[in-house]
Amino acid sequence: MNDATVHNVIIIGSGPAGLTAALYTGRANLKPIVFEGLQPGGQLTITTEVENYPGFEHGIMGPELMDIMRKQAQRFGADCRFNIVEGVDFSASPFKVFVQGKEHLAKSVIIATGASAKLLGLPSETEYMGFGVSACATCDGFFFKDQRIIVIGGGDTAMEEASYLTKFGKEVTIVHRRDEFRASKIMLDRAKNNPKIKLLTNTVMEEVLGINENGKRTVTGARMKNVVTGESYIHEAEGIFLGIGHKPNTDIFKGQIDLESTGYIKTSKVNTYTNVTGVFACGDAQDHVYRQAITAAGSGCMAAIDAERYLESLHG
Ligand code: NDP
């Protein structure tokens, strides 16, 4: 049966952006509904220690941080539901949000569906994710002081992550599947001119190698294959970073709101408005530049304030 209530605000997504939006709209007494999505808590739930979220002097585990954010939002009345939104209809107000075949209505919607780092799809990559394998240099680079690091990819993300990682690692090897780079010349040149960076072209990573014993997992390297010669060999390293891009989780909004050609949601430069009045977007679903938990949380706060003011404007 459909939900006949017209909610003030429905929040789609439960990473730092969604849960901060929930906290603020909750405190504004808007009784937000949060549909948490496929990965409740978002990308931080697949990291280990988060050391760069302000307020936690000694760091905090990603899943714990997200649990705290959820509880803080719930304390102010956020109704967090472990459901996946299957579709939306933003053609008229109240907006429709479809969950498990059921329709939910809302005067405003905050989209905080985030983005997912692209992965290679190797079982060993999943096994060591958070234990030597990472898709975020800013989050995890610090853990690889004086160690050997591999970065996979040939675009700007890979170049940027590799350059950043030279602050920590003793050597950084960029592994790219072709011999031509997609990266912009300036970023490629910066990587080429960095004495700590080596470029390995025409090479793919076939398997992450490591030790997985008694619940302890440590990366020791990767099995590489030269795609020209067909030769397979072991490349030793302690850290492996995937820099093959991100995909915003915005498929369900296609045709409903304006998206960039890359899939990111178009928002106003000064606030979180999308092209549909009453629908707001925050976090990594609309930000391909900063992609940090703290910036996502900040934009979640902005979306909540924008939604609150929009709802006030409806009542004259
Ligand atoms: P891109 O799509 O530009 O590059 C992805 C890279 O990963 C490509 O080299 C691609 O190889 C490689 N790749 C993709 N899938 C696989 C796979 N399965 N196995 C091996 N390699 C793979 O993504 P980016 O995230 O680098 O950049 C996205 C956008 O963001 C770009 O417009 C970029 O300019 C921008 N950006 C800008 C930055 C800045 O200005 N500071 C920083 C980061 C990103 P191939 O080339 O063979 O397809």
GROMACS .gro file of C-alpha atoms and ligand atoms in nm:
model
  364
    1MET     CA    1   0.000   0.000   0.000
    2ASN     CA    2   0.121   0.352  -0.074
    3ASP     CA    3   0.211   0.590   0.207
    4ALA     CA    4  -0.058   0.863   0.197
    5THR     CA    5   0.136   1.107   0.419
    6VAL     CA    6   0.302   1.398   0.241
    7HIS     CA    7   0.637   1.419   0.422
    8ASN     CA    8   0.824   1.748   0.453
    9VAL     CA    9   1.147   1.599   0.332
   10ILE     CA   10   1.274   1.265   0.209
   11ILE     CA   11   1.650   1.215   0.211
   12ILE     CA   12   1.792   0.956  -0.026
   13GLY     CA   13   2.128   0.822   0.092
   14SER     CA   14   2.300   0.787   0.430
   15GLY     CA   15   2.665   0.884   0.398
   16PRO     CA   16   2.798   1.197   0.571
   17ALA     CA   17   2.589   1.419   0.337
   18GLY     CA   18   2.259   1.236   0.390
   19LEU     CA   19   2.297   1.194   0.765
   20THR     CA   20   2.404   1.555   0.817
   21ALA     CA   21   2.101   1.665   0.615
   22ALA     CA   22   1.895   1.436   0.841
   23LEU     CA   23   2.045   1.588   1.156
   24TYR     CA   24   1.971   1.944   1.045
   25THR     CA   25   1.621   1.879   0.909
   26GLY     CA   26   1.551   1.673   1.223
   27ARG     CA   27   1.654   1.960   1.448
   28ALA     CA   28   1.435   2.189   1.236
   29ASN     CA   29   1.147   1.960   1.334
   30LEU     CA   30   1.082   1.855   0.973
   31LYS     CA   31   1.065   1.484   1.065
   32PRO     CA   32   1.286   1.366   0.777
   33ILE     CA   33   1.259   1.018   0.632
   34VAL     CA   34   1.598   0.876   0.529
   35PHE     CA   35   1.613   0.590   0.282
   36GLU     CA   36   1.960   0.460   0.354
   37GLY     CA   37   2.025   0.275   0.029
   38LEU     CA   38   2.247  -0.008  -0.083
   39GLN     CA   39   2.539   0.080   0.144
   40PRO     CA   40   2.400   0.224   0.471
   41GLY     CA   41   2.653   0.473   0.603
   42GLY     CA   42   2.811   0.517   0.259
   43GLN     CA   43   3.171   0.490   0.147
   44LEU     CA   44   3.321   0.538   0.495
   45THR     CA   45   3.183   0.201   0.598
   46ILE     CA   46   3.440   0.034   0.372
   47THR     CA   47   3.736   0.225   0.509
   48THR     CA   48   3.914   0.149   0.833
   49GLU     CA   49   4.044   0.443   1.033
   50VAL     CA   50   3.937   0.798   0.949
   51GLU     CA   51   4.197   1.044   1.073
   52ASN     CA   52   4.090   1.361   0.893
   53TYR     CA   53   3.737   1.409   1.022
   54PRO     CA   54   3.754   1.707   1.259
   55GLY     CA   55   3.660   1.641   1.617
   56PHE     CA   56   3.829   1.303   1.648
   57GLU     CA   57   4.179   1.383   1.764
   58HIS     CA   58   4.291   1.020   1.762
   59GLY     CA   59   4.092   0.914   1.456
   60ILE     CA   60   3.782   0.698   1.442
   61MET     CA   61   3.685   0.386   1.250
   62GLY     CA   62   3.472   0.471   0.944
   63PRO     CA   63   3.176   0.243   1.035
   64GLU     CA   64   3.172   0.380   1.393
   65LEU     CA   65   3.169   0.740   1.270
   66MET     CA   66   2.868   0.664   1.051
   67ASP     CA   67   2.689   0.487   1.338
   68ILE     CA   68   2.738   0.796   1.553
   69MET     CA   69   2.610   1.024   1.275
   70ARG     CA   70   2.300   0.806   1.234
   71LYS     CA   71   2.229   0.804   1.609
   72GLN     CA   72   2.279   1.181   1.629
   73ALA     CA   73   2.025   1.233   1.348
   74GLN     CA   74   1.782   0.985   1.507
   75ARG     CA   75   1.806   1.172   1.836
   76PHE     CA   76   1.634   1.463   1.659
   77GLY     CA   77   1.364   1.251   1.503
   78ALA     CA   78   1.516   1.133   1.173
   79ASP     CA   79   1.336   0.819   1.058
   80CYS     CA   80   1.619   0.609   0.908
   81ARG     CA   81   1.502   0.313   0.703
   82PHE     CA   82   1.718   0.040   0.551
   83ASN     CA   83   1.550   0.063   0.213
   84ILE     CA   84   1.669   0.112  -0.141
   85VAL     CA   85   1.496   0.373  -0.357
   86GLU     CA   86   1.407   0.219  -0.691
   87GLY     CA   87   1.283   0.530  -0.871
   88VAL     CA   88   1.152   0.884  -0.837
   89ASP     CA   89   0.899   1.105  -1.008
   90PHE     CA   90   0.989   1.473  -0.981
   91SER     CA   91   0.745   1.587  -1.253
   92ALA     CA   92   0.504   1.742  -1.002
   93SER     CA   93   0.486   1.829  -0.634
   94PRO     CA   94   0.447   1.644  -0.403
   95PHE     CA   95   0.740   1.443  -0.537
   96LYS     CA   96   0.716   1.067  -0.553
   97VAL     CA   97   0.982   0.831  -0.422
   98PHE     CA   98   0.937   0.460  -0.495
   99VAL     CA   99   1.058   0.203  -0.245
  100GLN     CA  100   0.983  -0.168  -0.274
  101GLY     CA  101   0.695  -0.096  -0.507
  102LYS     CA  102   0.546   0.153  -0.262
  103GLU     CA  103   0.503   0.523  -0.331
  104HIS     CA  104   0.614   0.787  -0.076
  105LEU     CA  105   0.528   1.155  -0.114
  106ALA     CA  106   0.735   1.457  -0.012
  107LYS     CA  107   0.728   1.833  -0.048
  108SER     CA  108   1.106   1.832  -0.080
  109VAL     CA  109   1.373   1.575  -0.157
  110ILE     CA  110   1.742   1.582  -0.068
  111ILE     CA  111   1.957   1.359  -0.286
  112ALA     CA  112   2.268   1.230  -0.112
  113THR     CA  113   2.331   0.905  -0.298
  114GLY     CA  114   2.707   0.954  -0.319
  115ALA     CA  115   2.948   0.799  -0.563
  116SER     CA  116   3.128   0.471  -0.580
  117ALA     CA  117   3.494   0.430  -0.663
  118LYS     CA  118   3.528   0.211  -0.965
  119LEU     CA  119   3.691  -0.119  -0.886
  120LEU     CA  120   3.861  -0.372  -1.108
  121GLY     CA  121   3.633  -0.652  -0.992
  122LEU     CA  122   3.904  -0.887  -0.867
  123PRO     CA  123   3.806  -1.108  -0.569
  124SER     CA  124   4.147  -1.037  -0.409
  125GLU     CA  125   4.081  -0.662  -0.439
  126THR     CA  126   3.766  -0.703  -0.226
  127GLU     CA  127   3.947  -0.931   0.020
  128TYR     CA  128   4.215  -0.669   0.094
  129MET     CA  129   3.999  -0.354   0.066
  130GLY     CA  130   4.077  -0.144   0.375
  131PHE     CA  131   4.377  -0.366   0.456
  132GLY     CA  132   4.629  -0.235   0.205
  133VAL     CA  133   4.394  -0.178  -0.088
  134SER     CA  134   4.222   0.160  -0.103
  135ALA     CA  135   4.043   0.383  -0.349
  136CYS     CA  136   4.118   0.708  -0.165
  137ALA     CA  137   4.471   0.844  -0.126
  138THR     CA  138   4.362   1.140   0.086
  139CYS     CA  139   4.189   0.902   0.328
  140ASP     CA  140   4.450   0.629   0.354
  141GLY     CA  141   4.785   0.757   0.220
  142PHE     CA  142   4.910   0.835   0.567
  143PHE     CA  143   4.912   0.464   0.658
  144PHE     CA  144   5.186   0.393   0.400
  145LYS     CA  145   5.477   0.593   0.536
  146ASP     CA  146   5.807   0.481   0.376
  147GLN     CA  147   5.633   0.193   0.202
  148ARG     CA  148   5.601   0.082  -0.160
  149ILE     CA  149   5.278   0.187  -0.326
  150ILE     CA  150   5.105   0.094  -0.652
  151VAL     CA  151   4.848   0.323  -0.814
  152ILE     CA  152   4.628   0.178  -1.086
  153GLY     CA  153   4.497   0.406  -1.364
  154GLY     CA  154   4.607   0.649  -1.633
  155GLY     CA  155   4.377   0.947  -1.580
  156ASP     CA  156   4.398   1.260  -1.366
  157THR     CA  157   4.278   1.078  -1.055
  158ALA     CA  158   4.566   0.830  -1.079
  159MET     CA  159   4.820   1.112  -1.140
  160GLU     CA  160   4.686   1.320  -0.854
  161GLU     CA  161   4.671   1.027  -0.612
  162ALA     CA  162   5.023   0.915  -0.708
  163SER     CA  163   5.168   1.265  -0.660
  164TYR     CA  164   4.992   1.295  -0.324
  165LEU     CA  165   5.113   0.953  -0.214
  166THR     CA  166   5.479   1.047  -0.269
  167LYS     CA  167   5.444   1.251   0.051
  168PHE     CA  168   5.426   0.922   0.236
  169GLY     CA  169   5.554   0.630   0.032
  170LYS     CA  170   5.918   0.567  -0.053
  171GLU     CA  171   5.821   0.475  -0.410
  172VAL     CA  172   5.497   0.499  -0.607
  173THR     CA  173   5.443   0.299  -0.924
  174ILE     CA  174   5.161   0.402  -1.157
  175VAL     CA  175   5.031   0.100  -1.346
  176HIS     CA  176   4.838   0.175  -1.663
  177ARG     CA  177   4.684  -0.068  -1.909
  178ARG     CA  178   4.787   0.127  -2.223
  179ASP     CA  179   5.095   0.322  -2.325
  180GLU     CA  180   4.902   0.644  -2.376
  181PHE     CA  181   4.763   0.837  -2.084
  182ARG     CA  182   4.420   0.987  -2.051
  183ALA     CA  183   4.553   1.231  -1.790
  184SER     CA  184   4.597   1.599  -1.872
  185LYS     CA  185   4.949   1.692  -1.983
  186ILE     CA  186   5.018   1.907  -1.679
  187MET     CA  187   4.931   1.632  -1.433
  188LEU     CA  188   5.111   1.363  -1.631
  189ASP     CA  189   5.424   1.583  -1.651
  190ARG     CA  190   5.408   1.646  -1.279
  191ALA     CA  191   5.402   1.272  -1.216
  192LYS     CA  192   5.680   1.207  -1.469
  193ASN     CA  193   5.901   1.470  -1.309
  194ASN     CA  194   5.856   1.334  -0.959
  195PRO     CA  195   6.162   1.122  -0.875
  196LYS     CA  196   5.958   0.897  -0.647
  197ILE     CA  197   5.712   0.799  -0.924
  198LYS     CA  198   5.768   0.523  -1.178
  199LEU     CA  199   5.534   0.466  -1.471
  200LEU     CA  200   5.454   0.113  -1.576
  201THR     CA  201   5.255   0.104  -1.901
  202ASN     CA  202   5.084  -0.175  -2.096
  203THR     CA  203   5.038  -0.350  -1.765
  204VAL     CA  204   4.733  -0.482  -1.580
  205MET     CA  205   4.701  -0.603  -1.224
  206GLU     CA  206   4.569  -0.958  -1.224
  207GLU     CA  207   4.565  -1.027  -0.852
  208VAL     CA  208   4.636  -0.859  -0.519
  209LEU     CA  209   4.878  -1.073  -0.319
  210GLY     CA  210   4.892  -1.080   0.058
  211ILE     CA  211   4.877  -1.272   0.381
  212ASN     CA  212   4.534  -1.342   0.526
  213GLU     CA  213   4.578  -1.531   0.853
  214ASN     CA  214   4.391  -1.531   1.184
  215GLY     CA  215   4.178  -1.237   1.078
  216LYS     CA  216   4.485  -1.026   0.994
  217ARG     CA  217   4.529  -0.917   0.635
  218THR     CA  218   4.843  -0.760   0.489
  219VAL     CA  219   4.916  -0.677   0.127
  220THR     CA  220   5.254  -0.794  -0.001
  221GLY     CA  221   5.223  -0.703  -0.368
  222ALA     CA  222   5.041  -0.779  -0.688
  223ARG     CA  223   5.064  -1.015  -0.980
  224MET     CA  224   5.106  -0.800  -1.289
  225LYS     CA  225   5.079  -0.888  -1.654
  226ASN     CA  226   5.242  -0.707  -1.942
  227VAL     CA  227   4.967  -0.701  -2.204
  228VAL     CA  228   5.215  -0.675  -2.493
  229THR     CA  229   5.453  -0.955  -2.404
  230GLY     CA  230   5.202  -1.162  -2.200
  231GLU     CA  231   5.459  -1.194  -1.923
  232SER     CA  232   5.324  -1.230  -1.567
  233TYR     CA  233   5.532  -1.137  -1.263
  234ILE     CA  234   5.512  -1.028  -0.902
  235HIS     CA  235   5.548  -0.661  -0.808
  236GLU     CA  236   5.610  -0.619  -0.436
  237ALA     CA  237   5.425  -0.342  -0.252
  238GLU     CA  238   5.249  -0.273   0.075
  239GLY     CA  239   4.978  -0.042  -0.059
  240ILE     CA  240   4.759  -0.053  -0.369
  241PHE     CA  241   4.542   0.242  -0.467
  242LEU     CA  242   4.274   0.224  -0.734
  243GLY     CA  243   4.261   0.547  -0.933
  244ILE     CA  244   4.039   0.437  -1.218
  245GLY     CA  245   3.762   0.688  -1.153
  246HIS     CA  246   3.436   0.725  -0.966
  247LYS     CA  247   3.079   0.673  -1.067
  248PRO     CA  248   2.808   0.889  -0.909
  249ASN     CA  249   2.509   0.686  -0.794
  250THR     CA  250   2.256   0.880  -0.995
  251ASP     CA  251   2.109   0.631  -1.243
  252ILE     CA  252   1.762   0.653  -1.087
  253PHE     CA  253   1.752   1.030  -1.148
  254LYS     CA  254   1.814   1.014  -1.524
  255GLY     CA  255   1.534   1.201  -1.701
  256GLN     CA  256   1.414   1.350  -1.370
  257ILE     CA  257   1.680   1.616  -1.302
  258ASP     CA  258   1.968   1.764  -1.498
  259LEU     CA  259   2.289   1.562  -1.481
  260GLU     CA  260   2.636   1.634  -1.617
  261SER     CA  261   2.749   1.408  -1.902
  262THR     CA  262   2.956   1.225  -1.637
  263GLY     CA  263   2.642   1.151  -1.435
  264TYR     CA  264   2.704   1.402  -1.155
  265ILE     CA  265   2.397   1.605  -1.054
  266LYS     CA  266   2.402   1.965  -1.170
  267THR     CA  267   2.355   2.204  -0.878
  268SER     CA  268   2.362   2.578  -0.853
  269LYS     CA  269   2.710   2.718  -0.786
  270VAL     CA  270   2.598   2.896  -0.470
  271ASN     CA  271   2.361   2.646  -0.308
  272THR     CA  272   2.232   2.290  -0.341
  273TYR     CA  273   1.938   2.359  -0.573
  274THR     CA  274   1.894   2.127  -0.869
  275ASN     CA  275   1.694   2.236  -1.176
  276VAL     CA  276   1.377   2.103  -1.006
  277THR     CA  277   1.256   2.345  -0.739
  278GLY     CA  278   1.225   2.155  -0.412
  279VAL     CA  279   1.483   1.891  -0.502
  280PHE     CA  280   1.830   1.944  -0.356
  281ALA     CA  281   2.153   1.752  -0.403
  282CYS     CA  282   2.460   1.726  -0.183
  283GLY     CA  283   2.772   1.519  -0.130
  284ASP     CA  284   2.957   1.312  -0.386
  285ALA     CA  285   2.653   1.269  -0.611
  286GLN     CA  286   2.713   1.631  -0.718
  287ASP     CA  287   3.079   1.689  -0.624
  288HIS     CA  288   3.355   1.530  -0.827
  289VAL     CA  289   3.620   1.771  -0.703
  290TYR     CA  290   3.660   1.741  -0.325
  291ARG     CA  291   3.494   1.408  -0.240
  292GLN     CA  292   3.574   1.422   0.131
  293ALA     CA  293   3.355   1.315   0.422
  294ILE     CA  294   3.378   1.662   0.572
  295THR     CA  295   3.286   1.841   0.247
  296ALA     CA  296   2.998   1.597   0.195
  297ALA     CA  297   2.876   1.665   0.549
  298GLY     CA  298   2.906   2.040   0.488
  299SER     CA  299   2.699   2.022   0.172
  300GLY     CA  300   2.444   1.800   0.353
  301CYS     CA  301   2.403   2.082   0.603
  302MET     CA  302   2.360   2.330   0.315
  303ALA     CA  303   2.095   2.110   0.151
  304ALA     CA  304   1.904   2.086   0.480
  305ILE     CA  305   1.905   2.464   0.524
  306ASP     CA  306   1.803   2.513   0.159
  307ALA     CA  307   1.517   2.263   0.202
  308GLU     CA  308   1.405   2.425   0.526
  309ARG     CA  309   1.394   2.771   0.366
  310TYR     CA  310   1.215   2.632   0.063
  311LEU     CA  311   0.949   2.471   0.284
  312GLU     CA  312   0.906   2.796   0.477
  313SER     CA  313   0.855   2.980   0.145
  314LEU     CA  314   0.569   2.742   0.059
  315HIS     CA  315   0.379   2.860   0.364
  316GLY     CA  316   0.421   3.224   0.263
  317NDP     P1  317   3.918   0.888  -1.619
  317NDP     O1  318   3.800   0.818  -1.674
  317NDP     O2  319   3.967   1.012  -1.683
  317NDP     O3  320   4.043   0.787  -1.617
  317NDP     C1  321   4.029   0.657  -1.569
  317NDP     C2  322   4.159   0.584  -1.596
  317NDP     O4  323   4.149   0.455  -1.539
  317NDP     C3  324   4.188   0.569  -1.744
  317NDP     O5  325   4.326   0.584  -1.767
  317NDP     C4  326   4.144   0.425  -1.772
  317NDP     O6  327   4.220   0.361  -1.871
  317NDP     C5  328   4.172   0.357  -1.640
  317NDP     N1  329   4.080   0.246  -1.620
  317NDP     C6  330   3.945   0.250  -1.619
  317NDP     N2  331   3.895   0.128  -1.598
  317NDP     C7  332   4.002   0.044  -1.587
  317NDP     C8  333   4.016  -0.094  -1.566
  317NDP     N3  334   3.909  -0.172  -1.551
  317NDP     N4  335   4.140  -0.145  -1.561
  317NDP     C9  336   4.250  -0.067  -1.575
  317NDP     N5  337   4.244   0.065  -1.595
  317NDP    C10  338   4.121   0.121  -1.600
  317NDP     O7  339   3.882   0.909  -1.464
  317NDP     P2  340   3.951   1.006  -1.357
  317NDP     O8  341   3.888   0.975  -1.228
  317NDP     O9  342   4.098   0.999  -1.366
  317NDP    O10  343   3.904   1.152  -1.403
  317NDP    C11  344   3.765   1.183  -1.414
  317NDP    C12  345   3.747   1.332  -1.443
  317NDP    O11  346   3.785   1.407  -1.327
  317NDP    C13  347   3.837   1.378  -1.557
  317NDP    O12  348   3.768   1.476  -1.630
  317NDP    C14  349   3.955   1.439  -1.488
  317NDP    O13  350   4.021   1.538  -1.564
  317NDP    C15  351   3.889   1.498  -1.362
  317NDP     N6  352   3.986   1.506  -1.253
  317NDP    C16  353   4.052   1.624  -1.237
  317NDP    C17  354   4.143   1.637  -1.137
  317NDP    C18  355   4.211   1.768  -1.122
  317NDP    O14  356   4.203   1.851  -1.209
  317NDP     N7  357   4.279   1.792  -1.011
  317NDP    C19  358   4.178   1.528  -1.045
  317NDP    C20  359   4.104   1.406  -1.073
  317NDP    C21  360   4.012   1.398  -1.174
  317NDP     P3  361   4.206   0.400  -2.027
  317NDP    O15  362   4.271   0.532  -2.041
  317NDP    O16  363   4.275   0.288  -2.096
  317NDP    O17  364   4.058   0.403  -2.053
   0.00000   0.00000   0.00000
